[in-house]
Short mmCIF file of C-alpha atoms in Angstrom, two decimals:
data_model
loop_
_atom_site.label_atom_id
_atom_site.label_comp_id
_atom_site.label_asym_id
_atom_site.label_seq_id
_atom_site.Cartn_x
_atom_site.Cartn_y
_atom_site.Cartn_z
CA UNK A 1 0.00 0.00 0.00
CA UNK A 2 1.40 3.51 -1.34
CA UNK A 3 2.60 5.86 1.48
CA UNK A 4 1.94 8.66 0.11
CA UNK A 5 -0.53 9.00 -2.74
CA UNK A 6 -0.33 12.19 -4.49
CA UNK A 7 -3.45 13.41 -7.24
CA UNK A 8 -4.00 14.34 -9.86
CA UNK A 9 -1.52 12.14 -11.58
CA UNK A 10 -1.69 14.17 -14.96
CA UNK A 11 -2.30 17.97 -15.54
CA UNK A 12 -2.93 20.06 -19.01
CA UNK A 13 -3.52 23.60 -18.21
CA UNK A 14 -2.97 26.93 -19.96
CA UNK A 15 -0.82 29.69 -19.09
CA UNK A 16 -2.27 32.03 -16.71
CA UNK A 17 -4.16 29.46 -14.73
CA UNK A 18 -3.91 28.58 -11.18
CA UNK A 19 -3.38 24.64 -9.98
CA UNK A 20 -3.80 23.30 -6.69
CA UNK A 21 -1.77 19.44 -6.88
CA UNK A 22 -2.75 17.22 -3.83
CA UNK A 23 -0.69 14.58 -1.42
CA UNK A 24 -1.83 12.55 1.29
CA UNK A 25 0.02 10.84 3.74
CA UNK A 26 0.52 8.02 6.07
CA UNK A 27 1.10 9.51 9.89
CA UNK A 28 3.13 6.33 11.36
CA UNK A 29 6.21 8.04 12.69
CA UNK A 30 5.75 11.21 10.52
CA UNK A 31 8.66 13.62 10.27
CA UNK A 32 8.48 16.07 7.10
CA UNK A 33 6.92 16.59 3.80
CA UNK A 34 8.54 17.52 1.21
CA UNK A 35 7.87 18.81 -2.50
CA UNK A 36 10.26 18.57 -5.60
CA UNK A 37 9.80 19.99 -8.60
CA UNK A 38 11.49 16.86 -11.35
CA UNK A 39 11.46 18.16 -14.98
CA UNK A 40 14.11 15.86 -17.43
CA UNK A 41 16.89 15.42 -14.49
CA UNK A 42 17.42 15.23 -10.69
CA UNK A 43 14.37 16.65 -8.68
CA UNK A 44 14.86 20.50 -7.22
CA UNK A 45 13.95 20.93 -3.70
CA UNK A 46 10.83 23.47 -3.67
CA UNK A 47 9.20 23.43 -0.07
CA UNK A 48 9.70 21.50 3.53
CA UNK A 49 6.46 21.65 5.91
CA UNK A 50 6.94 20.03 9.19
CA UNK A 51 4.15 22.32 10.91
CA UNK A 52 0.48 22.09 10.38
CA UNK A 53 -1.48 25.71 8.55
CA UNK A 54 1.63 27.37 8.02
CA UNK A 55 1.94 28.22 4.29
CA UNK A 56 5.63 28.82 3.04
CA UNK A 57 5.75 30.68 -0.39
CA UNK A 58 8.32 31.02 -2.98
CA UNK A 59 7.24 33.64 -6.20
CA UNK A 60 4.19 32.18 -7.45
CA UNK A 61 3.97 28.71 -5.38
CA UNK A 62 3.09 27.89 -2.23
CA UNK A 63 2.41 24.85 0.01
CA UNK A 64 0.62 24.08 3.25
CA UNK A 65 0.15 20.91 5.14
CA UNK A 66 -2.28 19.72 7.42
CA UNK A 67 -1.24 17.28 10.02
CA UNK A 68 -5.07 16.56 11.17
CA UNK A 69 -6.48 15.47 8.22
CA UNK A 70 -2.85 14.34 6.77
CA UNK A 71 -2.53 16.29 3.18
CA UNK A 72 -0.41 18.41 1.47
CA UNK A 73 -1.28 20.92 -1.31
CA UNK A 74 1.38 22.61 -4.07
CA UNK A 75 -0.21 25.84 -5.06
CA UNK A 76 0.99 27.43 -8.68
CA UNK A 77 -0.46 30.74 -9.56
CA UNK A 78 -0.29 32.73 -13.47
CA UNK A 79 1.37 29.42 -14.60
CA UNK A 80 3.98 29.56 -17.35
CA UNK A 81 5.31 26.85 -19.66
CA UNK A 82 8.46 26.93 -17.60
CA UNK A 83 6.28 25.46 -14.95
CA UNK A 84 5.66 22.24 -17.14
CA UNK A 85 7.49 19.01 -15.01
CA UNK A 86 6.81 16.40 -12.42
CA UNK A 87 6.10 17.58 -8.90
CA UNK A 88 7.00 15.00 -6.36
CA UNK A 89 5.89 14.84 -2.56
CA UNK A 90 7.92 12.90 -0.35
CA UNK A 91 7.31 12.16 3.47
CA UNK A 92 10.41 11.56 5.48
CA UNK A 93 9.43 9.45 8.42
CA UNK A 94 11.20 7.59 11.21
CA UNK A 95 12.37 3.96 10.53
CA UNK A 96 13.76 2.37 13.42
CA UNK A 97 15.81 4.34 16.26
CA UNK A 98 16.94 7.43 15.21
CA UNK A 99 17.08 6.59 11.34
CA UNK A 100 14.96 8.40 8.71
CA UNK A 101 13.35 7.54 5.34
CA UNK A 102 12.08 9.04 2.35
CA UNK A 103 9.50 7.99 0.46
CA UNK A 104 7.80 9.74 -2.91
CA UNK A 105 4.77 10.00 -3.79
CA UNK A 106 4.33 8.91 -7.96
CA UNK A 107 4.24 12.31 -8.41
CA UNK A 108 1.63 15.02 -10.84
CA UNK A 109 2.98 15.65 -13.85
CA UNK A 110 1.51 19.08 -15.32
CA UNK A 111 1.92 20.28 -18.90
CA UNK A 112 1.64 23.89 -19.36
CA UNK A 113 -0.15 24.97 -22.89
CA UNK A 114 0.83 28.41 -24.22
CA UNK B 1 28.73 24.65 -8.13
CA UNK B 2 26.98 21.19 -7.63
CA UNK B 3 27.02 19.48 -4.17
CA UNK B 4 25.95 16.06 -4.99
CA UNK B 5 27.83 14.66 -7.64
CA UNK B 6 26.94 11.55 -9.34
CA UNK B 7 29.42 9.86 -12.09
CA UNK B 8 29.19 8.58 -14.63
CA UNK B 9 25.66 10.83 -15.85
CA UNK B 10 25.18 8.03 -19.00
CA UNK B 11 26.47 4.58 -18.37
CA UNK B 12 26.03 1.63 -21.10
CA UNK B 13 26.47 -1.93 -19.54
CA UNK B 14 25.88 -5.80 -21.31
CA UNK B 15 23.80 -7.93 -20.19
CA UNK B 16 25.11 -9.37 -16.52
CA UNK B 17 28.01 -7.29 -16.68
CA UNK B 18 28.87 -5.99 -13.16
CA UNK B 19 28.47 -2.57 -12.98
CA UNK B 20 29.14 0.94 -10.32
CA UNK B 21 27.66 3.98 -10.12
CA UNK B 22 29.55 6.60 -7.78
CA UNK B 23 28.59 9.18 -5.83
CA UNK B 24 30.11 11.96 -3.96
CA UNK B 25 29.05 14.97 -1.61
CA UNK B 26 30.58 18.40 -0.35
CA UNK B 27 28.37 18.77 2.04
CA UNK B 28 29.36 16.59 4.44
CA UNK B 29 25.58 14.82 5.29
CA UNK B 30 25.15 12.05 7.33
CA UNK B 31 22.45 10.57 5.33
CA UNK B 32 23.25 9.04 1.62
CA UNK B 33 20.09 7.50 -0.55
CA UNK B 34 20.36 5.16 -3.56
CA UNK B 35 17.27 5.34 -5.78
CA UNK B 36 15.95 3.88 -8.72
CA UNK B 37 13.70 5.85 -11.55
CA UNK B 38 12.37 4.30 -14.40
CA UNK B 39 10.44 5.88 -17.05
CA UNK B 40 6.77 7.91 -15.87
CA UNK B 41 7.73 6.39 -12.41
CA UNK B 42 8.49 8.08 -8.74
CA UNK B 43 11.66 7.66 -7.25
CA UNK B 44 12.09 4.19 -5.71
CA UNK B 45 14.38 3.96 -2.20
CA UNK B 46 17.14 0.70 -2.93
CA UNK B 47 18.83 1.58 0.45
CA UNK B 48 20.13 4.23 2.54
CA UNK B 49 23.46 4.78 4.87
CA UNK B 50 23.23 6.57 7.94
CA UNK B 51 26.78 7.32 8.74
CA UNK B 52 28.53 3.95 8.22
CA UNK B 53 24.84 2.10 9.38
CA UNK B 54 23.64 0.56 6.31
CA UNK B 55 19.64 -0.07 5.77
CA UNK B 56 18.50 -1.92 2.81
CA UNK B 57 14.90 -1.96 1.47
CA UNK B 58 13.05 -5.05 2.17
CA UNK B 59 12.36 -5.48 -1.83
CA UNK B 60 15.45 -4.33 -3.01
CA UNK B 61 17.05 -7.11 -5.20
CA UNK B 62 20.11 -9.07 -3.80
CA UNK B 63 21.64 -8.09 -7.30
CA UNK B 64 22.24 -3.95 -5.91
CA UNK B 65 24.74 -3.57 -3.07
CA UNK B 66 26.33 -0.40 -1.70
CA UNK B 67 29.31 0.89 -0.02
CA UNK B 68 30.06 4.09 1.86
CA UNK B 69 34.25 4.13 2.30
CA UNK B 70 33.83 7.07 4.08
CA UNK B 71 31.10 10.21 4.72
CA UNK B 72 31.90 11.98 1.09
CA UNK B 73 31.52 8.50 -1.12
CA UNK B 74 29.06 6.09 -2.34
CA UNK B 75 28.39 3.58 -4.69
CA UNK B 76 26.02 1.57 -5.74
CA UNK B 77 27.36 -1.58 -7.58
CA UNK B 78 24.61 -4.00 -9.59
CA UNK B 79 26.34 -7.56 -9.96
CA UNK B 80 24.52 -8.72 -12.63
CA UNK B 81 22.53 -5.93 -14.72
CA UNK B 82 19.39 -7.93 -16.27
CA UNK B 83 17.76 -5.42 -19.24
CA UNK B 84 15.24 -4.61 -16.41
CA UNK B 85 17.22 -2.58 -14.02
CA UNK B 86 17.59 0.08 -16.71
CA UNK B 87 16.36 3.32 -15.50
CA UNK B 88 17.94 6.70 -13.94
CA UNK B 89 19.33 6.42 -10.13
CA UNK B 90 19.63 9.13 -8.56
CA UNK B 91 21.88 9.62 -5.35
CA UNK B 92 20.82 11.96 -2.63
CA UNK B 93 21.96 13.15 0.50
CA UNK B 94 20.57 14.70 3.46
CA UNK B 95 22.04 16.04 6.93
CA UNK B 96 19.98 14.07 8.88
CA UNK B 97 17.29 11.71 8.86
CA UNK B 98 14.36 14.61 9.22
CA UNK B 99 15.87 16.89 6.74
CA UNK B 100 15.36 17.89 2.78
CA UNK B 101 17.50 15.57 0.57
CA UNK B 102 19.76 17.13 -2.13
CA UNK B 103 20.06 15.06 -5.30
CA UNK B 104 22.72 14.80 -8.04
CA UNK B 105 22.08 14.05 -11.51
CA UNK B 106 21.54 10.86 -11.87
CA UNK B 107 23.11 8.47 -13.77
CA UNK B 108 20.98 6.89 -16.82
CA UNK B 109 22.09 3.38 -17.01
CA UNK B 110 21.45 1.37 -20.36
CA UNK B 111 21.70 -2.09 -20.36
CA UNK B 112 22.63 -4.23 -23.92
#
């Protein structure tokens, strides 16, 4: 059973729209969420939420989580082409002792239209 | 300049040819990931180091191991490539076990 389940899995918007991309998560030992941003290389590290209705924002996206009902949301405002990739979620959680994981979601790819 | 460096970034193997991947870091992390891509897919966890304390995924394949010499290196060796382990891995690193990973490049690896 997935860990963390992220929705929609495809996307096909135009420029200038908003999209909200989901990610839920299991609690067990939760430690972090994070998002990545994966276009035809290594992911990019966008956002890590560890607290619950605090909303960090960089330019024109924004994330929040919510620890009560155990979700994630990726905010992208005025969209641009440039915009176009994969966007991963990832919960880090705690394994055994003092050791961490990391585990992604399978990720929203959106395509940007002109 | 990049922080997690991952070598070779294209890598063409035969058929059960052993083969290693390398990795290195500057920024001196505790935690070093191993992780398989393939095509359309997310990021899949092979195993992780925690200092020198290795942790392997239950269903990663006896055919991957991994060293960690010391706290800069890593590799990930495949003993016997089969045509299905092609795909991208992708190293990453983080300081500890609650904090954002970094990744390198990757390494696409090609098996003939």
């Amino acid at each position: 059973e997935d860990k963390v389940v992220q929705s929609p899995l495809s996307l096909v918007v135009h420029e200038g729209d908003t999209v909200t991309l989901n990610c839920s998560y299991e609690v067990t030992n939760f430690r972090s969420l994070l998002w990545y941003k994966q276009e035809k290389k290594a992911p990019t590290f966008l956002f890590m939420l560890t607290s619950s209705g605090i909303e960090k924002k960089s330019g024109r996206l924004s994330s929040i989580l919510d620890k009560k009902e155990l979700f994630s949301i990726l905010n992208i405002t005025a969209t641009q082409t440039g915009d176009s990739a994969v966007y991963l979620c990832a919960e880090t959680f705690r394994r055994g002792g003092s050791q961490g994981n990391l585990i992604f979601g399978k990720g929203t790819k959106l395509s940007v239209k002109p | 300049d990049a922080m997690v460096i991952q070598n070779p970034r294209y890598q063409v193997t035969q058929f059960g040819k052993p083969v290693t991947l390398s990795c290195s870091q500057t920024l001196n992390h505790n935690v070093m990931y191993w992780y398989q891509q393939k095509s359309s897919q997310a990021p899949k966890l092979l195993f992780h180091y925690y200092d020198k304390d290795f942790n392997n995924e239950a269903d990663t394949p006896d055919n991957f191991q991994s060293r960690r010499p010391n706290t800069s290196f890593c590799f990930l060796d495949i003993r016997s490539p089969g045509l299905g382990d092609a795909a991208m891995y992708l190293c990453a690193t983080s300081r500890d076990s609650t904090g954002t990973a970094f990744f390198g490049q990757g390494t696409r690896l090609t098996v003939v």
